[in-house]
Each structure stands twice: as C-alpha cells, then as structure tokens.
Amino acid sequence: MSPDGTPAAAAPSPSSPGRLLVTGGAGFIGSAIVRAALDAGWQVRIADNLRADVHGGPPTIDPRAEFIRADVTDPHAMPALLDGVDAVCHQAAKVGLGVDFQDAPDYVGSNDLGTAVLLAALDTAGIDRLVVASSMVVYGEGRYRAGERFVRPGPRHISDLDAGRFDPLDETTGEPLESVLIEEDAPLDPRNVYAITKLTQEYLATSWARSTGGRAIALRYHNVYGPGMPQNTPYAGVASLFRSALARGEAPRVFEDGGQRRDFVHVDDIAGANLAALAATADAASGSFRAYNVGSGHVHTIGDMAEALSRHAGGPAPVVTGEYRLGDVRHITASSERLATELGYRARVGFDDGMREFANAPLRDAVQR
C-alpha cells in the first residue's frame, strides 16, 4: 500500500518502459501525461499536493496509477515518492503570470525550492532520468526581424501601450518589427516572476545533470489548451479564461488588439512530447541537458483563438478591449523543428479541430481563491 492507503502499482513487466513518477500528475497537463504514459506501458506513480488554487474539486485520478498526496517541497516525502522509480516527469509548479508581486514567494517556493528538493532526492536515490516542464516565457519577447537584421526588443513602454501602440518598434526606423519563429538557442530573457522561476528550474536541472551524471530534458511549452483546463483562475492561460467566459454565456475579452501571435498546442501533444523526451533520456549522454520548444508548428493570434472558440461554442463574439498587462509579451512563436528532428515528435492536433473540441469540452471546477 502507498502512504495514503491507495494500492501500490504493480511491478513493471519485462516489456514495460519502467516506473515513472509524474509530479503534479493530478493537474491539467500532468493528467494528460499520466494517461499517455499508462497507455504506453509505463507503471505510473503520481505525486500531487492537490492545492486548492489549482484543483477546483477532487481530481479524477486514473485508477491504473498509484497516487501519493505529497508536496515536492517536502524532503521527507521523497523516499516514498522515488522508491523503485526509473524516471521522473516533473510537472509540479505554480503557473501563469499571477495576480501581483505578492505572489513571488509562492512562485519561488513552489517552483524552484520544489525542484531543488526533488533533484537532491534524485541524487540520493540514484535516479538519472528527468524531464522537466519549462515554458516559452523564458525567452521574454520573441524573435523579430527589421529588414535583414534580427533583433530582440526590450520591454514595451507604458506610454506606447497606453497609446495603443502594442507592437515592438525598430529603434532605428520607428516601424513595427516583424515577428519570426524563435529557436532554442535564442538568448533567454525572462520578464516576470513566473518566467524567472521556470528558467531557474532549467538551470537547476542543468547543474544536477552535470554534478551527478544525470540526463535531463526541459520542454518549453508554448500556449497549452485542451479539455480539463481549470476554469476561473487568475493563474490560468488565456485559453481557459476565454473558455470560462463562454461557459458563463459571456463574450471572451481580448486584451490589446488581439493581434498577439502565439503557438497554441493541444495538451495531448504536450503529453506526446513528454513521452518522446522520456524515451530520449534512456539513450542520452551522462551529464547532458537539452531544451526543446513544444508547439504546434503553426502561428495564430489570440484574436484567432477567441473567434474560433466563440464560433464553435455558438457563443457571443469576442470583445477587443485594448487593455494590457505589464509583463505580457507581444509575440512569441516557436520553432519546434529540434523536437521533430532529434526526438521524432511533431504535434498532431490541428488548430481548428482542437478548438472545436475545446469549445465544448468540460472544464475543471472553478478553483478556490
């Protein structure tokens, strides 16, 4: 039996990939990874603290998995979590831009302290395979072109945003810059507390790999959406906020002018990328760390997404508000070619099919604030 009284997972069969720990495995993305891993033959253990601001009600735990209610910031929980584990998929984190800077201690504690505690325990347990959830936010503003030059603009000025000038401008000509796909070797420039903690998680994983001979992969998720997203939470992504508004019979409220370019990737494709990354850690060199963008490979605007969701849900048309949030970036779109070339994985869910499904799929219960 596990410490919380649930049945322990059976020992892996000879044909099984092994036993996998998924931290945050009761969450939106974690649950999708758990399902995909179980379907692929992994024996899965879930660790989740079931935070009230993440889970609106009792989550549905796949009965094929072992579940332990635990917090990754607690070193005393680690022996039970890691017993018999072959690889770890680390999804536990506080996500989103947050409400204000008062959230900073919680972000740092949940994301960075939790990762450090986990990595120290991996070293003690002799586990050397790790996939960690990172994010596109580590790049800050995306990659831009001005004629033949590639540039990385600084943070946007409040005076420009107040005047409705949302696109970063060429400092030489004053003209809007052209947004292009960003690759993993681009300079990193996190611009809010959440982004800083995600980059710190990557640096911790890099240090762990080099120090212990571990093999780590970071997956930089772009805008994830899909069935089972939590509703009505200030920490959710824009897809959840739009979908929650439509569920209330309200129009999605689109900030700025709706022209923000993003790469929207279905949660099932995030799960598929995690399985590809787990497989890759089995053959990776000792002491290695590698980062991969995980996107759909197709660019759409936030306005496109709001329009598609409204249309498929039969709801009111989106309202473009002109409002903005400091810390948001204008355009960030992924090149996922490294993922396809090196790990052999490409996203499979198309934008319109995914939005049609998401527009009518159930969301998780509203979270407690």
Coordinates of C-alpha atoms in Angstrom, one line a residue:
M1 CA 0.0 0.0 0.0
S2 CA 1.1 3.6 -0.6
P3 CA 1.4 6.0 2.4
D4 CA -2.1 7.4 1.7
G5 CA -3.7 4.0 1.6
T6 CA -4.1 3.6 -2.1
P7 CA -2.9 0.3 -3.8
A8 CA 0.7 0.4 -4.8
A9 CA 1.4 0.0 -8.5
A10 CA 2.4 -3.4 -9.7
A11 CA 6.0 -4.2 -10.5
P12 CA 6.9 -3.4 -14.1
S13 CA 6.6 -6.3 -16.6
P14 CA 9.7 -7.2 -18.6
S15 CA 8.3 -5.3 -21.6
S16 CA 7.4 -2.2 -19.6
P17 CA 9.4 1.0 -20.1
G18 CA 9.7 1.1 -16.3
R19 CA 8.2 3.0 -13.4
L20 CA 7.6 6.7 -13.9
L21 CA 7.0 9.4 -11.2
V22 CA 4.8 12.3 -12.5
T23 CA 4.9 15.2 -10.1
G24 CA 1.8 17.4 -10.4
G25 CA 0.2 14.4 -12.1
A26 CA -3.3 15.3 -10.9
G27 CA -3.2 18.6 -12.8
F28 CA -4.3 19.6 -16.3
I29 CA -1.1 18.8 -18.1
G30 CA 0.1 16.2 -15.6
S31 CA -3.1 14.1 -16.0
A32 CA -2.7 14.0 -19.8
I33 CA 0.9 12.8 -19.4
V34 CA -0.2 10.2 -16.9
R35 CA -2.8 8.8 -19.3
A36 CA -0.4 8.7 -22.2
A37 CA 2.4 7.1 -20.1
L38 CA 0.0 4.4 -18.9
D39 CA -1.2 3.7 -22.4
A40 CA 2.5 3.4 -23.5
G41 CA 3.1 0.7 -20.8
W42 CA 4.7 2.7 -18.0
Q43 CA 4.0 1.9 -14.4
V44 CA 3.0 5.4 -13.1
R45 CA 3.1 7.0 -9.7
I46 CA 1.5 10.4 -9.2
A47 CA 2.7 12.9 -6.7
D48 CA 0.4 16.0 -6.2
N49 CA -0.4 18.2 -3.2
L50 CA -3.9 19.0 -4.6
R51 CA -3.6 22.7 -4.0
A52 CA -7.0 24.4 -3.8
D53 CA -5.9 27.2 -6.2
V54 CA -5.1 24.6 -8.8
H55 CA -7.8 22.0 -8.3
G56 CA -11.4 23.1 -8.0
G57 CA -12.5 19.9 -6.6
P58 CA -11.4 16.3 -6.1
P59 CA -9.4 15.5 -9.3
T60 CA -10.1 12.3 -11.3
I61 CA -7.1 10.1 -10.8
D62 CA -6.6 7.3 -13.4
P63 CA -7.2 4.1 -11.5
R64 CA -4.3 2.4 -13.2
A65 CA -1.9 4.8 -11.5
E66 CA -0.6 4.9 -7.9
F67 CA -1.4 8.2 -6.2
I68 CA 0.5 9.7 -3.3
R69 CA -0.6 13.1 -1.9
A70 CA 2.6 14.9 -1.3
D71 CA 4.4 18.2 -1.9
V72 CA 7.7 18.3 -3.7
T73 CA 9.0 20.9 -1.4
D74 CA 8.9 18.3 1.4
P75 CA 12.2 16.3 1.6
H76 CA 10.6 13.8 3.9
A77 CA 8.1 12.8 1.2
M78 CA 10.9 11.9 -1.3
P79 CA 11.8 8.4 -0.2
A80 CA 8.2 7.1 -0.7
L81 CA 7.8 9.0 -4.0
L82 CA 11.1 7.8 -5.5
D83 CA 11.1 4.2 -4.3
G84 CA 11.5 1.9 -7.4
V85 CA 11.3 4.8 -9.8
D86 CA 13.3 4.7 -13.1
A87 CA 12.5 8.2 -14.4
V88 CA 10.8 11.4 -13.3
C89 CA 8.5 13.8 -15.3
H90 CA 8.4 17.0 -13.2
Q91 CA 5.3 19.0 -13.9
A92 CA 4.5 20.3 -10.4
A93 CA 4.6 24.1 -10.5
K94 CA 2.7 27.3 -9.9
V95 CA 1.9 28.6 -13.3
G96 CA 0.7 31.8 -15.0
L97 CA 1.6 35.5 -14.7
G98 CA 0.0 35.7 -11.2
V99 CA -2.0 38.5 -9.6
D100 CA 0.8 40.8 -8.5
F101 CA 4.3 40.7 -7.0
Q102 CA 2.9 39.4 -3.7
D103 CA 2.8 36.0 -5.4
A104 CA 6.6 36.0 -5.8
P105 CA 7.4 34.0 -2.7
D106 CA 4.9 31.3 -3.6
Y107 CA 6.2 31.0 -7.1
V108 CA 9.8 30.7 -6.0
G109 CA 9.0 28.2 -3.2
S110 CA 6.7 26.1 -5.3
N111 CA 8.8 26.0 -8.5
D112 CA 12.4 26.5 -7.5
L113 CA 12.6 25.1 -4.0
G114 CA 10.4 22.2 -5.0
T115 CA 12.7 21.4 -8.0
A116 CA 15.8 21.7 -5.8
V117 CA 14.4 19.3 -3.2
L118 CA 13.4 16.8 -5.9
L119 CA 16.8 17.0 -7.6
A120 CA 18.7 16.4 -4.4
A121 CA 16.5 13.4 -3.7
L122 CA 17.1 12.0 -7.2
D123 CA 20.8 12.1 -6.5
T124 CA 20.3 10.3 -3.2
A125 CA 18.1 7.7 -4.9
G126 CA 20.4 7.2 -7.9
I127 CA 17.8 8.2 -10.4
D128 CA 19.3 9.7 -13.5
R129 CA 16.5 10.4 -16.0
L130 CA 14.5 13.6 -15.8
V131 CA 12.0 15.6 -18.0
V132 CA 11.1 19.0 -16.6
A133 CA 8.3 21.3 -17.7
S134 CA 9.6 24.6 -18.8
S135 CA 7.9 27.4 -20.8
M136 CA 8.2 29.7 -23.7
V137 CA 8.2 32.6 -21.1
V138 CA 12.0 32.0 -20.6
Y139 CA 12.6 33.9 -23.9
G140 CA 10.8 37.1 -23.0
E141 CA 9.8 38.9 -26.1
G142 CA 10.1 36.7 -29.2
R143 CA 12.5 37.0 -32.1
Y144 CA 12.0 39.8 -34.6
R145 CA 13.4 41.0 -37.9
A146 CA 14.0 44.5 -39.1
G147 CA 14.8 44.2 -42.8
E148 CA 17.9 41.9 -42.9
R149 CA 18.6 42.3 -39.2
F150 CA 17.4 40.1 -36.4
V151 CA 16.7 42.0 -33.2
R152 CA 15.4 41.3 -29.6
P153 CA 13.5 44.4 -28.4
G154 CA 13.4 45.4 -24.8
P155 CA 10.2 45.6 -22.7
R156 CA 7.5 47.7 -24.2
H157 CA 7.0 51.2 -22.9
I158 CA 3.9 52.1 -20.9
S159 CA 3.4 55.2 -22.9
D160 CA 3.2 53.1 -26.1
L161 CA 0.8 50.7 -24.5
D162 CA -1.4 53.5 -23.2
A163 CA -1.5 54.9 -26.8
G164 CA -2.5 51.6 -28.3
R165 CA 0.9 51.0 -29.9
F166 CA 1.4 47.4 -29.0
D167 CA 3.9 46.1 -31.5
P168 CA 7.6 46.5 -30.6
L169 CA 9.2 49.1 -32.8
D170 CA 12.5 49.3 -34.6
E171 CA 14.6 51.8 -32.6
T172 CA 16.2 53.0 -35.8
T173 CA 13.2 53.5 -38.1
G174 CA 10.3 53.6 -35.6
E175 CA 8.5 51.0 -37.7
P176 CA 6.9 47.8 -36.2
L177 CA 9.2 44.8 -36.2
E178 CA 8.4 41.5 -38.0
S179 CA 7.8 38.6 -35.6
V180 CA 9.6 35.4 -36.6
L181 CA 9.9 31.9 -35.0
I182 CA 12.2 31.5 -32.1
E183 CA 14.7 28.7 -31.7
E184 CA 16.1 27.1 -28.5
D185 CA 19.5 28.8 -28.8
A186 CA 18.0 32.3 -28.7
P187 CA 19.0 34.5 -25.8
L188 CA 16.9 34.0 -22.7
D189 CA 15.2 37.0 -21.2
P190 CA 12.5 36.2 -18.6
R191 CA 10.4 39.2 -17.8
N192 CA 8.2 38.2 -14.9
V193 CA 8.5 36.2 -11.7
Y194 CA 7.0 33.0 -13.2
A195 CA 9.4 33.2 -16.2
I196 CA 12.3 33.6 -13.8
T197 CA 11.3 30.6 -11.8
K198 CA 11.0 28.5 -15.0
L199 CA 14.4 29.4 -16.2
T200 CA 15.8 28.7 -12.7
Q201 CA 14.3 25.2 -12.9
E202 CA 16.2 24.7 -16.1
Y203 CA 19.4 25.9 -14.5
L204 CA 18.9 23.6 -11.5
A205 CA 18.3 20.7 -13.9
T206 CA 21.5 21.6 -15.8
S207 CA 23.5 21.7 -12.6
W208 CA 22.0 18.4 -11.4
A209 CA 22.9 16.7 -14.6
R210 CA 26.5 17.9 -14.7
S211 CA 27.1 17.2 -11.0
T212 CA 25.5 13.8 -10.8
G213 CA 25.8 12.4 -14.4
G214 CA 22.0 12.6 -14.8
R215 CA 20.3 13.1 -18.1
A216 CA 17.8 15.9 -18.2
I217 CA 15.5 17.4 -20.9
A218 CA 13.5 20.6 -20.5
L219 CA 10.4 21.1 -22.6
R220 CA 9.5 24.7 -23.2
Y221 CA 5.7 24.5 -23.6
H222 CA 4.0 27.2 -25.7
N223 CA 0.3 28.0 -25.2
V224 CA -1.3 24.8 -24.0
Y225 CA -5.0 24.3 -24.2
G226 CA -7.5 21.4 -24.1
P227 CA -10.2 19.5 -22.2
G228 CA -9.8 19.6 -18.4
M229 CA -8.3 23.0 -18.1
P230 CA -9.2 24.7 -14.8
Q231 CA -11.7 27.5 -15.0
N232 CA -11.9 30.9 -13.5
T233 CA -8.4 31.1 -12.0
P234 CA -6.1 34.2 -12.3
Y235 CA -3.2 31.8 -12.9
A236 CA -4.7 30.1 -15.9
G237 CA -3.8 30.8 -19.5
V238 CA -5.8 32.9 -21.9
A239 CA -7.5 29.8 -23.4
S240 CA -9.0 28.9 -20.1
L241 CA -10.2 32.4 -19.5
F242 CA -11.9 32.6 -22.9
R243 CA -13.5 29.2 -22.5
S244 CA -14.7 30.1 -19.0
A245 CA -16.3 33.3 -20.2
L246 CA -18.2 31.4 -22.9
A247 CA -19.4 28.8 -20.4
R248 CA -20.9 31.7 -18.5
G249 CA -22.6 33.0 -21.7
E250 CA -20.2 35.9 -21.9
A251 CA -18.0 37.2 -24.7
P252 CA -14.3 36.5 -24.4
R253 CA -12.5 39.7 -23.5
V254 CA -9.4 40.1 -25.7
F255 CA -6.6 42.3 -24.5
E256 CA -4.6 44.7 -26.6
D257 CA -5.9 44.5 -30.2
G258 CA -6.0 40.7 -30.4
G259 CA -3.0 40.6 -32.7
Q260 CA -0.6 38.9 -30.3
R261 CA 1.0 36.0 -32.1
R262 CA 1.2 32.7 -30.3
D263 CA 1.6 28.9 -30.9
F264 CA -1.4 27.1 -29.4
V265 CA -0.6 23.4 -28.7
H266 CA -3.1 20.8 -27.6
V267 CA -2.4 19.1 -24.2
D268 CA -2.3 15.7 -25.9
D269 CA 0.6 16.9 -28.0
I270 CA 2.3 18.1 -24.8
A271 CA 1.9 14.6 -23.4
G272 CA 3.3 13.0 -26.6
A273 CA 6.3 15.3 -26.4
N274 CA 6.9 14.2 -22.8
L275 CA 6.9 10.5 -23.8
A276 CA 9.3 11.2 -26.6
A277 CA 11.6 13.1 -24.2
L278 CA 11.4 10.3 -21.6
A279 CA 12.5 7.8 -24.3
A280 CA 15.4 10.1 -25.3
T281 CA 16.7 10.2 -21.7
A282 CA 17.4 6.5 -21.8
D283 CA 20.0 7.0 -24.6
A284 CA 21.3 10.4 -23.7
A285 CA 24.8 11.0 -22.6
S286 CA 25.6 11.1 -18.9
G287 CA 25.6 14.6 -17.6
S288 CA 23.6 16.0 -20.5
F289 CA 20.9 18.7 -20.6
R290 CA 18.9 19.7 -23.7
A291 CA 15.9 22.1 -24.1
Y292 CA 13.2 21.7 -26.7
N293 CA 10.3 24.0 -27.8
V294 CA 7.0 22.3 -27.8
G295 CA 4.5 24.0 -30.1
S296 CA 2.0 23.1 -32.8
G297 CA 4.2 24.4 -35.5
H298 CA 1.5 26.9 -36.6
V299 CA 1.1 30.5 -35.7
H300 CA -2.3 32.1 -34.7
T301 CA -3.2 35.2 -32.9
I302 CA -5.0 35.4 -29.6
G303 CA -7.9 37.0 -31.5
D304 CA -8.0 34.0 -33.8
M305 CA -8.4 31.7 -30.8
A306 CA -11.1 33.8 -29.3
E307 CA -13.0 33.9 -32.6
A308 CA -12.6 30.1 -33.1
L309 CA -13.8 29.3 -29.6
S310 CA -16.8 31.6 -29.9
R311 CA -17.8 30.2 -33.2
H312 CA -17.6 26.6 -32.2
A313 CA -19.3 27.2 -28.9
G314 CA -22.1 29.2 -30.6
G315 CA -21.4 32.0 -28.1
P316 CA -21.1 35.8 -28.3
A317 CA -18.4 37.3 -30.5
P318 CA -15.2 38.3 -28.7
V319 CA -14.8 41.9 -27.4
V320 CA -11.4 43.5 -28.1
T321 CA -10.7 45.8 -25.0
G322 CA -7.4 47.5 -25.7
E323 CA -6.4 46.7 -22.1
Y324 CA -3.0 45.3 -21.4
R325 CA -1.0 43.6 -18.6
L326 CA 2.6 44.7 -17.8
G327 CA 4.8 41.6 -18.1
D328 CA 2.9 40.2 -21.1
V329 CA 4.9 39.9 -24.3
R330 CA 3.6 40.9 -27.7
H331 CA 4.6 38.0 -29.9
I332 CA 6.2 34.7 -29.1
T333 CA 6.1 31.8 -31.6
A334 CA 8.0 28.6 -31.5
S335 CA 10.2 26.7 -33.9
S336 CA 9.6 23.1 -32.9
E337 CA 12.0 21.6 -35.5
R338 CA 14.5 20.5 -32.9
L339 CA 11.8 18.4 -31.3
A340 CA 10.9 16.8 -34.6
T341 CA 14.4 16.3 -35.8
E342 CA 16.0 15.0 -32.6
L343 CA 13.2 13.3 -30.8
G344 CA 11.0 12.4 -33.8
Y345 CA 7.8 14.1 -32.4
R346 CA 5.5 16.5 -34.2
A347 CA 2.2 17.9 -32.9
R348 CA -0.8 16.0 -34.4
V349 CA -3.8 18.1 -33.3
G350 CA -4.7 20.8 -35.8
F351 CA -5.9 24.3 -34.6
D352 CA -9.5 24.2 -35.8
D353 CA -10.0 20.6 -34.7
G354 CA -8.5 21.3 -31.3
M355 CA -10.6 24.5 -30.8
R356 CA -13.8 22.7 -31.9
E357 CA -13.2 20.0 -29.2
F358 CA -12.1 22.5 -26.6
A359 CA -15.1 24.9 -27.1
N360 CA -17.5 22.2 -26.0
A361 CA -15.3 20.1 -23.7
P362 CA -15.8 20.1 -19.9
L363 CA -13.5 22.3 -17.7
R364 CA -12.4 21.5 -14.2
D365 CA -14.4 23.0 -11.4
A366 CA -13.7 26.6 -10.5
V367 CA -10.7 26.8 -8.1
Q368 CA -10.8 28.4 -4.7
R369 CA -9.2 31.8 -4.4

